[in-house]
């Protein structure tokens, strides 16, 4: 029996979010060592813009999942419980990390911009609040990196086992090649 697959929309959101999140993790860690100046300002601006895209994607993804439940799992027992826990934690952190980033930006003297367009601020310059939200943002990013590693390891395990789990999240045209 052929396993039920995710919808094409779910696949597109998943892979778009994967690409954005991996880029954000790389950019986030690489930009902190840049010397102050135009290059660093541009890197932070781009990171924040794509962070807002990531926030929109997780919102869209959660809405899509609410209206279109995931297909039944092909695995059971402890492995299914671990996969569920990792997915729930990823969803939560993919919401928390960008929200914390946005909130940190609200408590600086600088405008938050989305690809050059200024977003209205409700905050004020406050180093303590900025620091709290920045800390949440950084720890969330590290946790996301760890969970992404677990998620990829799980996917590779299923590839090795050839149990069809990964193929449920790949478009059919990719599987035919």
PDB file of C-alpha atoms in Angstrom:
ATOM      1  CA  UNK A   1       0.000   0.000   0.000  1.00  0.00           C
ATOM      2  CA  UNK A   2       1.363   3.408  -0.972  1.00  0.00           C
ATOM      3  CA  UNK A   3       1.802   5.696   2.058  1.00  0.00           C
ATOM      4  CA  UNK A   4      -0.274   8.854   2.207  1.00  0.00           C
ATOM      5  CA  UNK A   5       1.792  11.862   1.320  1.00  0.00           C
ATOM      6  CA  UNK A   6       1.899  15.448   2.473  1.00  0.00           C
ATOM      7  CA  UNK A   7       0.162  17.977   0.249  1.00  0.00           C
ATOM      8  CA  UNK A   8       2.251  19.851  -2.292  1.00  0.00           C
ATOM      9  CA  UNK A   9       1.572  23.064  -0.353  1.00  0.00           C
ATOM     10  CA  UNK A  10       2.875  21.468   2.866  1.00  0.00           C
ATOM     11  CA  UNK A  11       5.982  20.297   0.995  1.00  0.00           C
ATOM     12  CA  UNK A  12       6.636  23.739  -0.494  1.00  0.00           C
ATOM     13  CA  UNK A  13       6.250  25.470   2.873  1.00  0.00           C
ATOM     14  CA  UNK A  14       8.462  22.855   4.570  1.00  0.00           C
ATOM     15  CA  UNK A  15      11.314  23.146   2.058  1.00  0.00           C
ATOM     16  CA  UNK A  16      11.049  26.949   1.810  1.00  0.00           C
ATOM     17  CA  UNK A  17      11.204  27.189   5.580  1.00  0.00           C
ATOM     18  CA  UNK A  18      14.138  24.758   5.709  1.00  0.00           C
ATOM     19  CA  UNK A  19      16.104  26.895   3.240  1.00  0.00           C
ATOM     20  CA  UNK A  20      15.261  30.157   5.036  1.00  0.00           C
ATOM     21  CA  UNK A  21      16.063  28.761   8.489  1.00  0.00           C
ATOM     22  CA  UNK A  22      19.389  27.246   7.412  1.00  0.00           C
ATOM     23  CA  UNK A  23      20.362  30.560   5.791  1.00  0.00           C
ATOM     24  CA  UNK A  24      19.271  32.486   8.919  1.00  0.00           C
ATOM     25  CA  UNK A  25      21.343  30.224  11.164  1.00  0.00           C
ATOM     26  CA  UNK A  26      24.404  30.692   8.944  1.00  0.00           C
ATOM     27  CA  UNK A  27      23.895  34.461   8.593  1.00  0.00           C
ATOM     28  CA  UNK A  28      23.163  34.895  12.286  1.00  0.00           C
ATOM     29  CA  UNK A  29      26.357  33.182  13.352  1.00  0.00           C
ATOM     30  CA  UNK A  30      28.520  34.758  10.653  1.00  0.00           C
ATOM     31  CA  UNK A  31      27.355  38.348  11.109  1.00  0.00           C
ATOM     32  CA  UNK A  32      28.184  38.728  14.800  1.00  0.00           C
ATOM     33  CA  UNK A  33      31.921  38.835  14.087  1.00  0.00           C
ATOM     34  CA  UNK A  34      31.649  41.500  11.391  1.00  0.00           C
ATOM     35  CA  UNK A  35      33.202  44.843  12.346  1.00  0.00           C
ATOM     36  CA  UNK A  36      30.773  47.703  12.884  1.00  0.00           C
ATOM     37  CA  UNK A  37      30.009  49.430   9.627  1.00  0.00           C
ATOM     38  CA  UNK A  38      27.970  49.179   6.440  1.00  0.00           C
ATOM     39  CA  UNK A  39      28.588  45.452   5.869  1.00  0.00           C
ATOM     40  CA  UNK A  40      27.444  44.531   9.382  1.00  0.00           C
ATOM     41  CA  UNK A  41      24.409  46.841   9.179  1.00  0.00           C
ATOM     42  CA  UNK A  42      23.406  45.280   5.843  1.00  0.00           C
ATOM     43  CA  UNK A  43      23.894  41.743   7.228  1.00  0.00           C
ATOM     44  CA  UNK A  44      21.701  42.481  10.253  1.00  0.00           C
ATOM     45  CA  UNK A  45      19.072  44.123   8.060  1.00  0.00           C
ATOM     46  CA  UNK A  46      18.935  41.134   5.729  1.00  0.00           C
ATOM     47  CA  UNK A  47      18.839  38.709   8.670  1.00  0.00           C
ATOM     48  CA  UNK A  48      15.910  40.603  10.187  1.00  0.00           C
ATOM     49  CA  UNK A  49      14.025  40.735   6.877  1.00  0.00           C
ATOM     50  CA  UNK A  50      14.411  36.999   6.282  1.00  0.00           C
ATOM     51  CA  UNK A  51      13.561  36.396   9.953  1.00  0.00           C
ATOM     52  CA  UNK A  52      10.221  38.100   9.296  1.00  0.00           C
ATOM     53  CA  UNK A  53       9.779  35.837   6.267  1.00  0.00           C
ATOM     54  CA  UNK A  54      10.493  32.832   8.535  1.00  0.00           C
ATOM     55  CA  UNK A  55       7.895  34.104  11.014  1.00  0.00           C
ATOM     56  CA  UNK A  56       5.354  34.386   8.207  1.00  0.00           C
ATOM     57  CA  UNK A  57       6.207  30.892   6.968  1.00  0.00           C
ATOM     58  CA  UNK A  58       5.737  29.259  10.373  1.00  0.00           C
ATOM     59  CA  UNK A  59       2.434  31.082  10.751  1.00  0.00           C
ATOM     60  CA  UNK A  60       1.348  29.875   7.323  1.00  0.00           C
ATOM     61  CA  UNK A  61       2.606  26.392   8.093  1.00  0.00           C
ATOM     62  CA  UNK A  62       0.712  26.192  11.372  1.00  0.00           C
ATOM     63  CA  UNK A  63      -2.451  27.447   9.681  1.00  0.00           C
ATOM     64  CA  UNK A  64      -2.030  24.931   6.862  1.00  0.00           C
ATOM     65  CA  UNK A  65      -1.431  22.078   9.313  1.00  0.00           C
ATOM     66  CA  UNK A  66      -4.519  23.068  11.304  1.00  0.00           C
ATOM     67  CA  UNK A  67      -6.686  22.821   8.163  1.00  0.00           C
ATOM     68  CA  UNK A  68      -4.776  19.871   6.601  1.00  0.00           C
ATOM     69  CA  UNK A  69      -3.616  17.316   9.193  1.00  0.00           C
ATOM     70  CA  UNK A  70      -0.420  15.397   8.553  1.00  0.00           C
ATOM     71  CA  UNK A  71      -0.787  11.952   6.993  1.00  0.00           C
ATOM     72  CA  UNK A  72      -0.671   9.036   9.438  1.00  0.00           C
ATOM     73  CA  UNK A  73       2.808   8.159  10.647  1.00  0.00           C
ATOM     74  CA  UNK A  74       4.537   5.124   9.177  1.00  0.00           C
ATOM     75  CA  UNK A  75       6.437   4.530  12.418  1.00  0.00           C
ATOM     76  CA  UNK A  76       5.260   3.679  15.912  1.00  0.00           C
ATOM     77  CA  UNK A  77       6.342   3.320  19.497  1.00  0.00           C
ATOM     78  CA  UNK A  78       9.160   5.350  21.006  1.00  0.00           C
ATOM     79  CA  UNK A  79      10.425   6.439  17.604  1.00  0.00           C
ATOM     80  CA  UNK A  80       7.049   8.028  16.770  1.00  0.00           C
ATOM     81  CA  UNK A  81       6.941   9.751  20.161  1.00  0.00           C
ATOM     82  CA  UNK A  82      10.437  11.174  19.633  1.00  0.00           C
ATOM     83  CA  UNK A  83       9.563  12.354  16.109  1.00  0.00           C
ATOM     84  CA  UNK A  84       6.385  14.018  17.409  1.00  0.00           C
ATOM     85  CA  UNK A  85       8.298  15.732  20.228  1.00  0.00           C
ATOM     86  CA  UNK A  86      10.978  17.004  17.843  1.00  0.00           C
ATOM     87  CA  UNK A  87       8.352  18.330  15.419  1.00  0.00           C
ATOM     88  CA  UNK A  88       6.382  20.079  18.179  1.00  0.00           C
ATOM     89  CA  UNK A  89       9.548  21.595  19.625  1.00  0.00           C
ATOM     90  CA  UNK A  90      10.648  22.769  16.161  1.00  0.00           C
ATOM     91  CA  UNK A  91       7.269  24.388  15.494  1.00  0.00           C
ATOM     92  CA  UNK A  92       7.391  26.162  18.861  1.00  0.00           C
ATOM     93  CA  UNK A  93      10.963  27.355  18.453  1.00  0.00           C
ATOM     94  CA  UNK A  94      10.393  28.415  14.842  1.00  0.00           C
ATOM     95  CA  UNK A  95       7.736  30.721  16.274  1.00  0.00           C
ATOM     96  CA  UNK A  96       9.642  31.830  19.395  1.00  0.00           C
ATOM     97  CA  UNK A  97      12.986  32.655  17.732  1.00  0.00           C
ATOM     98  CA  UNK A  98      11.711  35.200  15.190  1.00  0.00           C
ATOM     99  CA  UNK A  99       9.226  36.672  17.673  1.00  0.00           C
ATOM    100  CA  UNK A 100      12.058  37.181  20.156  1.00  0.00           C
ATOM    101  CA  UNK A 101      14.127  38.765  17.374  1.00  0.00           C
ATOM    102  CA  UNK A 102      11.303  41.159  16.504  1.00  0.00           C
ATOM    103  CA  UNK A 103      10.809  42.014  20.172  1.00  0.00           C
ATOM    104  CA  UNK A 104      14.544  42.593  20.662  1.00  0.00           C
ATOM    105  CA  UNK A 105      14.451  44.992  17.704  1.00  0.00           C
ATOM    106  CA  UNK A 106      11.560  46.878  19.286  1.00  0.00           C
ATOM    107  CA  UNK A 107      13.759  47.887  22.226  1.00  0.00           C
ATOM    108  CA  UNK A 108      16.631  49.464  20.292  1.00  0.00           C
ATOM    109  CA  UNK A 109      16.950  52.980  18.927  1.00  0.00           C
ATOM    110  CA  UNK A 110      17.024  51.541  15.388  1.00  0.00           C
ATOM    111  CA  UNK A 111      14.088  50.969  13.066  1.00  0.00           C
ATOM    112  CA  UNK A 112      13.095  47.442  12.116  1.00  0.00           C
ATOM    113  CA  UNK A 113      12.906  47.204   8.342  1.00  0.00           C
ATOM    114  CA  UNK A 114      11.467  44.544   6.065  1.00  0.00           C
ATOM    115  CA  UNK A 115      13.631  44.619   2.944  1.00  0.00           C
ATOM    116  CA  UNK A 116      13.951  48.408   3.303  1.00  0.00           C
ATOM    117  CA  UNK A 117      10.388  49.147   4.423  1.00  0.00           C
ATOM    118  CA  UNK A 118      10.167  50.407   7.995  1.00  0.00           C
ATOM    119  CA  UNK A 119       7.925  48.472  10.366  1.00  0.00           C
ATOM    120  CA  UNK A 120       6.129  50.613  12.982  1.00  0.00           C
ATOM    121  CA  UNK A 121       7.652  50.294  16.456  1.00  0.00           C
ATOM    122  CA  UNK A 122       5.781  50.004  19.712  1.00  0.00           C
ATOM    123  CA  UNK A 123       8.926  49.776  21.840  1.00  0.00           C
ATOM    124  CA  UNK A 124      11.515  52.205  23.076  1.00  0.00           C
ATOM    125  CA  UNK A 125      15.259  51.987  23.586  1.00  0.00           C
ATOM    126  CA  UNK A 126      15.730  49.702  26.592  1.00  0.00           C
ATOM    127  CA  UNK A 127      18.959  47.698  26.910  1.00  0.00           C
ATOM    128  CA  UNK A 128      17.566  45.339  29.544  1.00  0.00           C
ATOM    129  CA  UNK A 129      14.487  44.324  27.523  1.00  0.00           C
ATOM    130  CA  UNK A 130      16.554  44.149  24.357  1.00  0.00           C
ATOM    131  CA  UNK A 131      19.008  41.860  26.166  1.00  0.00           C
ATOM    132  CA  UNK A 132      16.273  39.524  27.430  1.00  0.00           C
ATOM    133  CA  UNK A 133      14.726  39.092  23.997  1.00  0.00           C
ATOM    134  CA  UNK A 134      18.137  38.787  22.331  1.00  0.00           C
ATOM    135  CA  UNK A 135      19.071  36.006  24.766  1.00  0.00           C
ATOM    136  CA  UNK A 136      15.824  34.144  24.030  1.00  0.00           C
ATOM    137  CA  UNK A 137      16.491  34.608  20.302  1.00  0.00           C
ATOM    138  CA  UNK A 138      20.041  33.227  20.505  1.00  0.00           C
ATOM    139  CA  UNK A 139      19.173  30.239  22.704  1.00  0.00           C
ATOM    140  CA  UNK A 140      16.188  29.454  20.483  1.00  0.00           C
ATOM    141  CA  UNK A 141      18.453  29.536  17.421  1.00  0.00           C
ATOM    142  CA  UNK A 142      20.871  27.078  19.029  1.00  0.00           C
ATOM    143  CA  UNK A 143      17.979  24.808  20.004  1.00  0.00           C
ATOM    144  CA  UNK A 144      16.627  24.989  16.445  1.00  0.00           C
ATOM    145  CA  UNK A 145      20.051  24.011  15.103  1.00  0.00           C
ATOM    146  CA  UNK A 146      20.130  20.988  17.411  1.00  0.00           C
ATOM    147  CA  UNK A 147      16.603  19.917  16.524  1.00  0.00           C
ATOM    148  CA  UNK A 148      17.276  20.379  12.810  1.00  0.00           C
ATOM    149  CA  UNK A 149      20.251  18.056  13.277  1.00  0.00           C
ATOM    150  CA  UNK A 150      17.986  15.455  14.930  1.00  0.00           C
ATOM    151  CA  UNK A 151      15.368  15.915  12.208  1.00  0.00           C
ATOM    152  CA  UNK A 152      17.949  15.402   9.440  1.00  0.00           C
ATOM    153  CA  UNK A 153      19.423  12.389  11.258  1.00  0.00           C
ATOM    154  CA  UNK A 154      15.950  10.879  11.484  1.00  0.00           C
ATOM    155  CA  UNK A 155      15.338  11.530   7.785  1.00  0.00           C
ATOM    156  CA  UNK A 156      18.662   9.893   6.887  1.00  0.00           C
ATOM    157  CA  UNK A 157      17.763   6.882   9.037  1.00  0.00           C
ATOM    158  CA  UNK A 158      14.564   6.480   7.026  1.00  0.00           C
ATOM    159  CA  UNK A 159      16.497   6.808   3.759  1.00  0.00           C
ATOM    160  CA  UNK A 160      18.835   4.019   4.892  1.00  0.00           C
ATOM    161  CA  UNK A 161      15.850   1.883   5.956  1.00  0.00           C
ATOM    162  CA  UNK A 162      14.072   2.642   2.648  1.00  0.00           C
ATOM    163  CA  UNK A 163      10.745   2.740   4.466  1.00  0.00           C
ATOM    164  CA  UNK A 164       9.127   5.491   2.362  1.00  0.00           C
ATOM    165  CA  UNK A 165       8.962   8.061   5.159  1.00  0.00           C
ATOM    166  CA  UNK A 166      11.096  10.698   3.428  1.00  0.00           C
ATOM    167  CA  UNK A 167       9.328  10.273   0.082  1.00  0.00           C
ATOM    168  CA  UNK A 168       6.131  11.589   1.699  1.00  0.00           C
ATOM    169  CA  UNK A 169       7.738  15.046   1.921  1.00  0.00           C
ATOM    170  CA  UNK A 170       9.228  15.042  -1.604  1.00  0.00           C
ATOM    171  CA  UNK A 171       7.308  16.042  -4.728  1.00  0.00           C
ATOM    172  CA  UNK A 172       6.361  13.123  -6.981  1.00  0.00           C
ATOM    173  CA  UNK A 173       8.318  14.467  -9.960  1.00  0.00           C
ATOM    174  CA  UNK A 174      11.500  14.334  -7.861  1.00  0.00           C
ATOM    175  CA  UNK A 175      10.882  10.691  -6.957  1.00  0.00           C
ATOM    176  CA  UNK A 176      10.405   9.638 -10.593  1.00  0.00           C
ATOM    177  CA  UNK A 177      13.851  10.802 -11.688  1.00  0.00           C
TER     178      UNK A 177
END
